[in-house]
Short mmCIF file of C-alpha atoms in Angstrom, two decimals:
data_model
loop_
_atom_site.label_atom_id
_atom_site.label_comp_id
_atom_site.label_asym_id
_atom_site.label_seq_id
_atom_site.Cartn_x
_atom_site.Cartn_y
_atom_site.Cartn_z
CA UNK A 1 11.01 -7.15 -31.39
CA UNK A 2 7.86 -7.85 -29.20
CA UNK A 3 4.70 -4.90 -30.06
CA UNK A 4 4.86 -3.30 -26.59
CA UNK A 5 1.58 -3.22 -24.88
CA UNK A 6 -0.50 -1.03 -22.74
CA UNK A 7 -1.91 -0.32 -19.36
CA UNK A 8 -5.06 -1.31 -20.17
CA UNK A 9 -4.25 -4.83 -21.57
CA UNK A 10 -1.36 -6.31 -19.27
CA UNK A 11 -2.77 -7.44 -15.71
CA UNK A 12 -2.45 -5.31 -12.82
CA UNK A 13 0.35 -5.83 -10.87
CA UNK A 14 2.89 -7.02 -12.78
CA UNK A 15 0.61 -9.62 -12.54
CA UNK A 16 2.21 -13.45 -14.98
CA UNK A 17 -1.01 -15.54 -15.74
CA UNK A 18 -0.22 -17.23 -18.92
CA UNK A 19 2.10 -19.74 -17.08
CA UNK A 20 5.11 -20.88 -19.38
CA UNK A 21 5.82 -18.45 -20.37
CA UNK A 22 9.33 -17.66 -19.61
CA UNK A 23 9.64 -19.21 -22.84
CA UNK A 24 8.35 -17.17 -25.48
CA UNK A 25 11.34 -14.56 -23.48
CA UNK A 26 14.49 -14.85 -26.17
CA UNK A 27 17.64 -14.94 -24.06
CA UNK A 28 19.28 -16.39 -26.58
CA UNK A 29 19.83 -12.66 -27.45
CA UNK A 30 21.81 -11.87 -24.53
CA UNK A 31 24.93 -14.61 -25.79
CA UNK A 32 28.15 -13.21 -26.17
CA UNK A 33 29.79 -16.57 -26.56
CA UNK A 34 27.99 -19.57 -28.86
CA UNK A 35 28.90 -23.17 -27.80
CA UNK A 36 30.28 -25.29 -30.70
CA UNK A 37 30.87 -28.77 -31.49
CA UNK A 38 34.52 -29.99 -31.54
CA UNK A 39 36.51 -32.34 -32.81
CA UNK A 40 35.91 -34.72 -29.63
CA UNK A 41 33.26 -37.23 -29.52
CA UNK A 42 30.49 -37.16 -27.25
CA UNK A 43 30.05 -39.30 -24.49
CA UNK A 44 26.67 -38.42 -24.10
CA UNK A 45 28.05 -38.24 -20.41
CA UNK A 46 24.55 -35.70 -19.72
CA UNK A 47 26.92 -33.74 -17.55
CA UNK A 48 25.61 -30.70 -19.55
CA UNK A 49 22.21 -31.44 -19.90
CA UNK A 50 21.91 -31.53 -16.03
CA UNK A 51 23.89 -28.65 -15.11
CA UNK A 52 22.69 -26.49 -18.29
CA UNK A 53 20.43 -23.58 -15.88
CA UNK A 54 18.84 -22.52 -19.14
CA UNK A 55 17.74 -25.98 -19.88
CA UNK A 56 19.20 -25.78 -23.16
CA UNK A 57 20.95 -28.84 -23.58
CA UNK A 58 18.54 -30.96 -26.53
CA UNK A 59 18.63 -33.98 -26.20
CA UNK A 60 17.40 -37.39 -27.28
CA UNK A 61 15.58 -39.34 -24.73
CA UNK A 62 15.09 -42.70 -26.89
CA UNK A 63 18.39 -42.88 -27.59
CA UNK A 64 20.50 -40.99 -24.46
CA UNK A 65 22.12 -38.51 -26.84
CA UNK A 66 22.70 -34.82 -26.53
CA UNK A 67 22.00 -33.52 -30.09
CA UNK A 68 23.46 -30.17 -30.13
CA UNK A 69 22.59 -26.51 -28.15
CA UNK A 70 18.51 -24.77 -27.84
CA UNK A 71 20.45 -21.41 -28.86
CA UNK A 72 17.40 -19.49 -28.82
CA UNK A 73 17.88 -19.99 -25.18
CA UNK A 74 21.11 -20.31 -24.13
CA UNK A 75 22.87 -17.46 -22.55
CA UNK A 76 26.65 -18.62 -23.37
CA UNK A 77 27.37 -18.98 -20.28
CA UNK A 78 29.18 -21.74 -20.48
CA UNK A 79 29.14 -23.68 -17.57
CA UNK A 80 29.06 -26.64 -20.61
CA UNK A 81 31.62 -26.48 -21.55
CA UNK A 82 33.22 -25.99 -18.28
CA UNK A 83 31.92 -29.35 -17.00
CA UNK A 84 32.42 -31.71 -19.47
CA UNK A 85 34.55 -34.26 -19.15
CA UNK A 86 35.98 -35.01 -22.67
CA UNK A 87 37.84 -31.19 -22.43
CA UNK A 88 39.05 -32.30 -19.39
CA UNK A 89 40.25 -34.76 -21.71
CA UNK A 90 41.92 -32.72 -24.32
CA UNK A 91 42.78 -30.30 -22.22
CA UNK A 92 45.26 -32.81 -20.37
CA UNK A 93 46.89 -34.44 -22.78
CA UNK A 94 47.50 -30.88 -24.48
CA UNK A 95 51.04 -29.56 -24.89
CA UNK A 96 50.44 -25.59 -23.96
CA UNK A 97 47.36 -23.89 -23.14
CA UNK A 98 44.01 -24.41 -24.73
CA UNK A 99 41.55 -21.69 -25.28
CA UNK A 100 38.13 -22.18 -25.25
CA UNK A 101 37.20 -21.75 -28.95
CA UNK A 102 40.28 -24.83 -29.60
CA UNK A 103 38.43 -27.11 -32.46
CA UNK A 104 39.78 -30.14 -30.81
CA UNK A 105 37.47 -29.50 -27.68
CA UNK A 106 34.35 -31.59 -27.25
CA UNK A 107 32.24 -28.46 -26.53
CA UNK A 108 34.01 -25.31 -27.72
CA UNK A 109 32.94 -21.20 -26.69
CA UNK A 110 32.45 -19.47 -29.85
CA UNK A 111 33.06 -15.31 -29.96
CA UNK A 112 29.84 -15.00 -31.56
CA UNK A 113 31.76 -12.34 -33.28
CA UNK A 114 33.96 -14.80 -34.75
CA UNK A 115 31.13 -17.17 -35.65
CA UNK A 116 30.52 -15.99 -39.18
CA UNK A 117 33.80 -17.84 -39.72
CA UNK A 118 33.21 -21.06 -37.51
CA UNK A 119 30.21 -21.58 -39.81
CA UNK A 120 27.01 -23.39 -38.68
CA UNK A 121 27.40 -26.57 -37.10
CA UNK B 1 -29.85 -6.32 17.02
CA UNK B 2 -27.10 -4.89 17.37
CA UNK B 3 -25.45 -4.25 20.82
CA UNK B 4 -22.98 -1.41 22.55
CA UNK B 5 -20.23 -1.84 24.62
CA UNK B 6 -17.85 0.35 26.71
CA UNK B 7 -14.90 -0.55 24.89
CA UNK B 8 -10.85 1.36 23.37
CA UNK B 9 -10.28 1.92 20.32
CA UNK B 10 -8.78 -1.43 19.61
CA UNK B 11 -10.73 -3.39 20.99
CA UNK B 12 -13.53 -2.45 18.86
CA UNK B 13 -11.87 -2.57 15.69
CA UNK B 14 -11.20 -5.66 17.36
CA UNK B 15 -14.19 -6.57 17.79
CA UNK B 16 -14.01 -5.69 14.09
CA UNK B 17 -11.74 -8.16 12.80
CA UNK B 18 -13.61 -10.85 15.28
CA UNK B 19 -16.68 -10.06 13.02
CA UNK B 20 -15.08 -9.88 9.62
CA UNK B 21 -13.10 -13.18 10.47
CA UNK B 22 -10.35 -12.73 7.85
CA UNK B 23 -7.95 -15.60 6.70
CA UNK B 24 -4.57 -14.56 8.44
CA UNK B 25 -3.71 -12.40 10.27
CA UNK B 26 0.08 -11.63 10.96
CA UNK B 27 1.13 -8.57 13.09
CA UNK B 28 3.71 -7.86 15.74
CA UNK B 29 3.29 -5.87 18.44
CA UNK B 30 3.99 -2.30 18.99
CA UNK B 31 2.75 0.52 21.23
CA UNK B 32 0.05 2.14 20.73
CA UNK B 33 -1.34 -0.56 18.62
CA UNK B 34 -0.76 -4.32 20.74
CA UNK B 35 -4.55 -4.35 22.67
CA UNK B 36 -5.46 -4.61 19.05
CA UNK B 37 -3.66 -7.79 17.75
CA UNK B 38 -4.02 -8.76 21.77
CA UNK B 39 -7.02 -8.66 21.94
CA UNK B 40 -7.47 -10.06 18.76
CA UNK B 41 -5.03 -13.35 19.81
CA UNK B 42 -7.60 -14.08 22.26
CA UNK B 43 -10.46 -14.29 19.87
CA UNK B 44 -8.21 -16.79 17.84
CA UNK B 45 -7.30 -18.87 20.66
CA UNK B 46 -10.54 -19.05 21.86
CA UNK B 47 -11.88 -20.08 19.00
CA UNK B 48 -14.15 -17.62 17.81
CA UNK B 49 -12.77 -17.07 14.55
CA UNK B 50 -11.01 -19.54 12.22
CA UNK B 51 -8.02 -17.38 11.08
CA UNK B 52 -4.82 -17.76 10.76
CA UNK B 53 -2.62 -15.99 13.60
CA UNK B 54 1.16 -15.15 12.79
CA UNK B 55 2.82 -14.48 14.78
CA UNK B 56 6.44 -12.97 13.32
CA UNK B 57 9.79 -11.13 13.64
CA UNK B 58 9.27 -7.88 13.10
CA UNK B 59 6.92 -5.95 10.96
CA UNK B 60 9.15 -6.32 8.10
CA UNK B 61 7.83 -9.92 8.06
CA UNK B 62 4.50 -8.44 9.48
CA UNK B 63 3.70 -6.94 6.43
CA UNK B 64 5.57 -9.48 4.07
CA UNK B 65 3.14 -11.74 5.33
CA UNK B 66 0.47 -10.21 4.24
CA UNK B 67 2.12 -9.75 0.90
CA UNK B 68 2.28 -13.18 1.26
CA UNK B 69 -1.23 -14.41 2.15
CA UNK B 70 -2.84 -12.02 0.68
CA UNK B 71 -1.25 -13.17 -3.14
CA UNK B 72 -2.78 -16.77 -1.99
CA UNK B 73 -6.17 -15.53 -1.63
CA UNK B 74 -6.14 -15.38 1.40
CA UNK B 75 -8.52 -11.90 3.60
CA UNK B 76 -5.94 -10.28 5.01
CA UNK B 77 -5.67 -7.69 7.79
CA UNK B 78 -2.97 -6.60 10.34
CA UNK B 79 -2.64 -3.30 13.05
CA UNK B 80 1.18 -1.44 13.41
CA UNK B 81 1.75 2.00 14.63
CA UNK B 82 5.15 4.61 14.52
CA UNK B 83 8.20 2.52 14.16
CA UNK B 84 6.47 -0.21 13.29
CA UNK B 85 5.09 1.21 9.89
CA UNK B 86 8.14 2.79 9.12
CA UNK B 87 9.97 -0.78 9.51
CA UNK B 88 7.19 -1.76 6.70
CA UNK B 89 7.86 0.90 4.62
CA UNK B 90 9.39 -1.54 1.44
CA UNK B 91 7.10 -4.39 2.32
CA UNK B 92 3.96 -1.29 1.93
CA UNK B 93 4.43 0.03 -1.18
CA UNK B 94 5.32 -3.68 -2.08
CA UNK B 95 1.69 -4.73 -1.33
CA UNK B 96 0.01 -1.52 -2.98
CA UNK B 97 2.33 -2.60 -6.03
CA UNK B 98 1.09 -5.44 -6.12
CA UNK B 99 -2.77 -5.16 -5.80
CA UNK B 100 -2.82 -7.32 -2.87
CA UNK B 101 -6.24 -5.88 -0.38
CA UNK B 102 -5.12 -5.84 3.21
CA UNK B 103 -6.57 -3.77 5.63
CA UNK B 104 -4.41 -2.52 8.26
CA UNK B 105 -5.23 -0.87 11.34
CA UNK B 106 -3.06 2.51 11.83
CA UNK B 107 -2.87 3.55 15.41
CA UNK B 108 -1.33 6.77 14.36
CA UNK B 109 1.72 7.74 16.91
CA UNK B 110 4.71 10.27 16.38
CA UNK B 111 8.29 8.86 15.22
CA UNK B 112 11.53 8.84 16.60
CA UNK B 113 13.53 10.05 17.51
CA UNK B 114 13.98 11.42 19.88
CA UNK B 115 10.96 8.14 21.38
CA UNK B 116 7.51 8.87 21.88
CA UNK B 117 5.34 6.55 21.62
CA UNK B 118 2.19 9.15 21.62
CA UNK B 119 -0.01 10.04 19.12
CA UNK B 120 0.38 12.41 16.28
CA UNK B 121 0.56 11.88 12.25
CA UNK B 122 4.20 11.36 10.84
CA UNK B 123 3.62 7.47 9.99
CA UNK B 124 0.15 8.07 8.04
CA UNK B 125 1.66 10.93 6.08
CA UNK B 126 4.80 9.19 5.85
CA UNK B 127 2.36 6.41 3.54
CA UNK B 128 0.00 8.86 1.46
CA UNK B 129 1.89 8.52 -1.18
CA UNK B 130 2.45 4.74 -1.28
CA UNK B 131 -0.66 3.96 -3.05
CA UNK B 132 -2.33 2.83 0.13
CA UNK B 133 -5.97 4.37 0.36
CA UNK B 134 -6.03 6.15 3.70
CA UNK B 135 -9.68 6.28 6.49
CA UNK B 136 -9.15 8.39 8.64
CA UNK B 137 -11.40 8.18 11.91
CA UNK B 138 -12.62 9.67 14.85
CA UNK B 139 -13.27 8.38 17.58
CA UNK B 140 -13.19 4.56 17.89
CA UNK B 141 -16.78 3.89 16.42
CA UNK B 142 -15.39 5.14 13.44
CA UNK B 143 -12.64 2.68 13.17
CA UNK B 144 -14.66 0.42 13.80
CA UNK B 145 -16.83 1.28 11.23
CA UNK B 146 -14.33 2.29 8.81
CA UNK B 147 -12.44 -0.72 9.48
CA UNK B 148 -15.72 -3.13 8.17
CA UNK B 149 -15.77 -0.41 5.29
CA UNK B 150 -13.07 -1.27 4.41
CA UNK B 151 -12.93 -4.24 3.33
CA UNK B 152 -15.23 -3.51 0.89
CA UNK B 153 -13.31 -0.81 -0.82
CA UNK B 154 -10.45 -2.44 -1.02
CA UNK B 155 -11.39 -6.00 -2.08
CA UNK B 156 -13.37 -4.26 -5.13
CA UNK B 157 -12.65 -5.62 -8.51
CA UNK B 158 -11.64 -2.15 -10.10
CA UNK B 159 -10.40 -1.63 -6.64
CA UNK B 160 -7.47 -3.95 -5.10
CA UNK B 161 -5.59 -1.87 -2.66
CA UNK B 162 -4.44 -2.22 0.45
CA UNK B 163 -6.23 0.02 2.93
CA UNK B 164 -5.31 2.16 6.57
CA UNK B 165 -7.90 2.52 8.79
CA UNK B 166 -5.87 5.49 11.43
CA UNK B 167 -7.18 6.29 14.58
CA UNK B 168 -5.56 8.45 16.92
CA UNK B 169 -2.99 6.40 19.70
CA UNK B 170 -3.95 6.77 23.39
CA UNK B 171 -6.69 9.38 22.92
CA UNK B 172 -8.72 7.04 21.11
CA UNK B 173 -6.72 4.01 20.99
CA UNK B 174 -7.01 3.58 24.86
CA UNK B 175 -9.87 5.72 25.79
CA UNK B 176 -13.32 3.82 26.82
CA UNK B 177 -16.00 5.04 24.68
CA UNK B 178 -19.54 3.58 24.19
CA UNK B 179 -19.42 2.35 20.88
CA UNK B 180 -22.28 0.02 18.23
CA UNK B 181 -20.82 -3.06 17.64
CA UNK B 182 -23.37 -4.96 15.21
CA UNK B 183 -24.64 -7.69 14.70
CA UNK B 184 -22.38 -11.09 13.39
CA UNK B 185 -23.76 -11.91 10.97
CA UNK B 186 -24.70 -8.46 10.03
CA UNK B 187 -21.34 -7.61 9.93
CA UNK B 188 -20.21 -10.84 7.95
CA UNK B 189 -23.20 -10.36 5.78
CA UNK B 190 -21.71 -6.69 4.31
CA UNK B 191 -17.64 -7.78 3.87
CA UNK B 192 -19.07 -10.93 2.62
CA UNK B 193 -16.39 -13.60 0.82
CA UNK B 194 -13.47 -12.77 -0.31
CA UNK B 195 -13.64 -13.63 -3.94
CA UNK B 196 -9.73 -13.43 -5.41
CA UNK B 197 -9.14 -12.97 -8.85
CA UNK B 198 -5.36 -14.26 -8.95
CA UNK B 199 -5.39 -16.78 -6.19
CA UNK B 200 -1.50 -18.17 -5.73
CA UNK B 201 -3.22 -21.19 -4.52
CA UNK B 202 -5.03 -22.08 -7.47
CA UNK B 203 -2.57 -24.54 -8.60
CA UNK B 204 -5.06 -25.54 -11.36
CA UNK B 205 -3.33 -22.25 -12.93
CA UNK B 206 -0.29 -21.62 -11.96
CA UNK B 207 0.48 -17.87 -12.09
CA UNK B 208 3.68 -15.48 -11.28
CA UNK B 209 2.99 -12.62 -8.42
CA UNK B 210 5.95 -9.62 -8.60
CA UNK B 211 7.98 -10.20 -10.95
CA UNK B 212 10.99 -8.47 -12.49
CA UNK B 213 9.88 -5.70 -14.66
CA UNK B 214 11.91 -2.60 -16.26
CA UNK B 215 11.62 0.19 -18.40
CA UNK B 216 9.38 -1.49 -20.92
CA UNK B 217 6.61 -1.42 -18.95
CA UNK B 218 7.21 -0.80 -14.77
CA UNK B 219 5.25 2.89 -16.25
CA UNK B 220 2.57 1.09 -17.71
CA UNK B 221 2.07 -0.94 -14.01
CA UNK B 222 2.34 2.69 -11.99
CA UNK B 223 -0.46 3.36 -14.68
CA UNK B 224 -2.94 1.02 -13.41
CA UNK B 225 -2.80 2.03 -10.01
CA UNK B 226 -3.51 5.36 -10.41
CA UNK B 227 -6.49 4.72 -12.37
CA UNK B 228 -7.04 1.88 -8.90
CA UNK B 229 -7.09 5.13 -7.34
CA UNK B 230 -9.75 7.29 -9.17
CA UNK B 231 -11.99 4.49 -8.95
CA UNK B 232 -11.57 3.92 -5.44
CA UNK B 233 -12.94 7.56 -5.18
CA UNK B 234 -16.27 5.85 -6.64
CA UNK B 235 -16.39 2.75 -4.69
CA UNK B 236 -15.99 4.41 -1.62
CA UNK B 237 -18.74 6.83 -2.19
CA UNK B 238 -20.98 3.51 -3.19
CA UNK B 239 -19.52 0.92 -0.30
CA UNK B 240 -20.03 3.92 1.86
CA UNK B 241 -23.13 4.87 1.19
CA UNK B 242 -24.48 0.72 1.26
CA UNK B 243 -23.28 1.26 4.71
CA UNK B 244 -24.89 4.90 5.94
CA UNK B 245 -28.35 2.68 4.15
CA UNK B 246 -27.60 -0.28 6.17
CA UNK B 247 -26.48 0.56 8.99
CA UNK B 248 -27.64 4.06 9.92
CA UNK B 249 -24.71 6.32 9.40
CA UNK B 250 -24.24 9.22 7.32
CA UNK B 251 -20.67 9.22 6.58
CA UNK B 252 -19.43 10.84 3.30
CA UNK B 253 -15.96 11.16 2.19
CA UNK B 254 -15.50 13.79 5.05
CA UNK B 255 -17.90 15.68 7.15
CA UNK B 256 -19.38 19.67 7.32
CA UNK B 257 -20.12 20.42 10.94
CA UNK B 258 -22.29 23.09 11.11
CA UNK B 259 -20.57 24.04 7.62
CA UNK B 260 -23.35 25.96 5.57
CA UNK B 261 -23.92 28.99 7.09
CA UNK B 262 -20.46 29.15 8.71
CA UNK B 263 -18.11 32.30 7.62
CA UNK B 264 -15.01 30.62 8.73
CA UNK B 265 -13.81 27.02 8.38
CA UNK B 266 -11.23 24.11 10.16
CA UNK B 267 -9.77 21.15 8.89
CA UNK B 268 -9.03 18.73 11.11
CA UNK B 269 -8.55 14.84 11.07
CA UNK B 270 -9.26 12.25 13.83
CA UNK B 271 -9.71 12.98 17.51
CA UNK B 272 -8.92 16.28 17.14
CA UNK B 273 -12.61 17.41 14.90
CA UNK B 274 -14.18 16.41 18.15
CA UNK B 275 -12.21 18.19 20.53
CA UNK B 276 -12.91 21.26 16.72
CA UNK B 277 -16.86 20.78 17.60
CA UNK B 278 -16.51 21.27 20.63
CA UNK B 279 -15.08 24.66 19.59
CA UNK B 280 -17.48 25.38 17.25
CA UNK B 281 -20.13 25.17 19.37
CA UNK B 282 -19.16 27.44 22.26
CA UNK B 283 -17.87 29.51 18.99
CA UNK B 284 -21.59 29.38 17.22
CA UNK B 285 -22.77 29.86 21.34
CA UNK B 286 -21.72 33.19 20.89
CA UNK B 287 -22.86 33.88 17.65
CA UNK B 288 -20.34 33.68 15.34
CA UNK B 289 -20.53 31.46 12.36
CA UNK B 290 -17.87 28.62 12.81
CA UNK B 291 -17.47 25.63 11.08
CA UNK B 292 -15.46 22.15 10.32
CA UNK B 293 -14.51 20.28 8.06
CA UNK B 294 -14.08 16.44 9.49
CA UNK B 295 -11.62 14.49 6.67
CA UNK B 296 -12.51 10.63 6.71
CA UNK B 297 -10.34 10.21 3.14
CA UNK B 298 -7.21 11.38 2.98
CA UNK B 299 -6.25 9.00 -0.18
CA UNK B 300 -7.69 9.27 -2.56
CA UNK B 301 -7.93 13.13 -1.58
CA UNK B 302 -11.31 14.78 -2.02
CA UNK B 303 -9.80 18.03 -3.97
CA UNK B 304 -12.75 18.80 -5.78
CA UNK B 305 -15.07 17.73 -3.10
CA UNK B 306 -13.70 19.27 -0.49
CA UNK B 307 -12.95 22.88 -2.46
CA UNK B 308 -16.62 22.67 -3.57
CA UNK B 309 -17.70 22.54 0.42
CA UNK B 310 -14.82 24.96 1.13
CA UNK B 311 -16.28 27.64 -1.80
CA UNK B 312 -18.51 30.68 -0.07
CA UNK B 313 -16.17 30.80 3.31
CA UNK B 314 -14.26 33.22 4.05
CA UNK B 315 -11.04 32.44 5.60
CA UNK B 316 -9.94 28.40 6.40
CA UNK B 317 -7.06 27.17 8.95
CA UNK B 318 -5.71 23.58 8.47
CA UNK B 319 -4.68 21.78 11.31
CA UNK B 320 -1.85 19.56 10.96
CA UNK B 321 -0.23 16.85 12.99
CA UNK B 322 2.18 16.32 11.70
CA UNK B 323 5.73 18.59 9.47
CA UNK B 324 6.51 18.13 6.36
CA UNK B 325 10.12 19.66 6.83
CA UNK B 326 11.23 21.21 4.64
CA UNK B 327 7.95 21.28 2.69
CA UNK B 328 7.00 25.72 1.85
CA UNK B 329 6.78 27.29 4.41
CA UNK B 330 7.10 24.06 6.33
CA UNK B 331 4.13 23.48 6.88
CA UNK B 332 1.46 20.58 7.69
CA UNK B 333 1.27 17.88 4.70
CA UNK B 334 -2.49 18.25 4.87
CA UNK B 335 -2.00 22.21 4.67
CA UNK B 336 0.08 21.33 0.87
CA UNK B 337 -2.62 19.26 -0.22
CA UNK B 338 -5.63 21.02 0.22
CA UNK B 339 -3.70 24.94 -0.96
CA UNK B 340 -3.98 22.69 -4.07
CA UNK B 341 -6.91 21.71 -4.16
CA UNK B 342 -8.55 25.19 -3.32
CA UNK B 343 -6.34 26.34 -5.92
CA UNK B 344 -7.31 24.04 -8.55
CA UNK B 345 -10.73 24.43 -7.78
CA UNK B 346 -10.70 28.26 -7.70
CA UNK B 347 -11.28 29.22 -4.41
CA UNK B 348 -9.01 31.69 -3.68
CA UNK B 349 -9.31 32.10 0.24
CA UNK B 350 -7.00 32.64 2.90
CA UNK B 351 -5.78 30.33 4.82
CA UNK B 352 -2.80 29.09 6.82
CA UNK B 353 -1.54 26.17 8.69
CA UNK B 354 -1.18 24.88 12.65
CA UNK B 355 1.00 23.10 13.22
CA UNK B 356 -0.33 21.01 16.77
CA UNK B 357 0.28 17.86 18.74
CA UNK B 358 3.16 16.42 17.76
CA UNK B 359 4.42 13.70 20.07
CA UNK B 360 1.15 13.42 21.81
CA UNK B 361 0.92 17.23 23.43
CA UNK B 362 -2.35 18.36 23.94
CA UNK B 363 -4.59 19.96 22.35
CA UNK B 364 -8.23 21.69 24.03
CA UNK B 365 -11.13 23.25 22.47
CA UNK B 366 -9.36 26.92 23.79
CA UNK B 367 -6.46 26.55 21.65
CA UNK B 368 -9.04 25.60 18.48
CA UNK B 369 -11.44 28.64 19.74
CA UNK B 370 -8.05 30.38 19.60
CA UNK B 371 -7.28 29.44 15.51
CA UNK B 372 -10.85 30.70 14.56
CA UNK B 373 -10.69 33.46 16.74
CA UNK B 374 -7.43 34.36 13.67
CA UNK B 375 -8.72 32.57 10.87
CA UNK B 376 -11.87 35.67 11.98
CA UNK B 377 -9.18 38.10 11.66
CA UNK B 378 -8.10 36.48 7.89
CA UNK B 379 -11.59 36.48 7.18
CA UNK B 380 -12.16 40.93 8.42
CA UNK B 381 -8.24 41.70 7.13
CA UNK B 382 -8.73 39.76 3.90
CA UNK B 383 -5.15 38.19 4.18
CA UNK B 384 -2.43 36.29 6.08
CA UNK B 385 -0.43 37.32 8.84
CA UNK B 386 1.66 34.16 9.50
CA UNK B 387 1.41 30.62 6.18
CA UNK B 388 2.74 28.35 9.69
CA UNK B 389 2.34 28.51 12.96
CA UNK B 390 3.14 26.08 15.10
CA UNK B 391 0.57 26.22 17.74
CA UNK B 392 1.31 24.90 22.05
CA UNK B 393 4.42 25.14 20.90
CA UNK B 394 7.20 27.26 23.75
CA UNK B 395 9.32 29.69 22.82
#
């Protein structure tokens, strides 16, 4: 929790004078589901990066590789998992229903509460 | 040299706008304000001003465009009346809360329904809690003078609030009067150049206006608006003094007319103050010590100063051109303010409210003389017969 400022210390009218400060806002706090890499190999198609509404897909631009998730800002919306074509393939080949935290997926959405059981990605 | 012209109150304001030469005017026509911006649009078409004139599809859009232009860094003006102001409602609050020093000519007119285009103060009284500074004008000359001062008051770095300058619809907005117009250069020199502190158009230094503001900081931003209103008290005094010195006027927070030895006082605003002066003069001719307080600054309300000016009189009558429905005794809004001011400043005197002139109902010197006579009765009896009267209504 950042320190709360008094009315004399903040810009008037709710103005934000330091542009780009939304980065300092830890929206990862809101997350109920966490994106976690699964067993299926990422093809680096970058569809998750393209679709993420919070710019929370981390990439190595030089090697054109998807390298993980910015968990400080990821709100856990699951769009990355929904658009992932590797996930689509896993679901199509599977027999029966595939839960969204299925380990066979490329991008799994795991409940934050269960996260300790899954361990660090 | 200044010059004198025969102008309506609206045309006087249009000429003030021409001399101020604002960057942006966004307005929508509504009676009785319409010819203020119509005349101004002719100045735009004739190339007499550099103003970007934005014709919009509603008053809601007009005030929205004003807020956007003001945030961008422009000096912005507009004009409206009654239902137009009501349609602006949402953005009226946003203009004040975003600290946009927009100046609006508000030509007072009754709110519907039933639909009515004539004068009362129900429009401006509705915006009294919105965070705007509100100035009242007895005639076209005062509207002209107040508009010029409003630019300086609103844009003062300690204030940064929008300002509404009122005059009475038709009664002064459409009456030809002798109006003194100052030299263009003199007005330009007085208002100076607008120097916005946080213009959005300064792309080298980007910033955000109007973000989401929850329980954590909204309250602090409201507290800042209180501070701006507090500061406005002093700034209005300063700007008024400078204007008086420069242009030979005697404006204050209010005008005390023949109040020095007055036994009873009437409080009135806008054109009725002019009528009341005639009533005061008539009564004085009869040896009756009548006085008038003409309100000029309604927001921030000069309660303490008003109470001091009334300390010593034996009775007070307030004239309200609006009703605050459901308020105590169904009085007018001005009455509630004056009663609070007197009570909190320990001026205990019989006081009554006179609602009058709704929907443009005429008010004559004789009727105001009757108000004074009743005030003298209150003074003599030391009590109030009836707290609120509806002057001129047919039973």
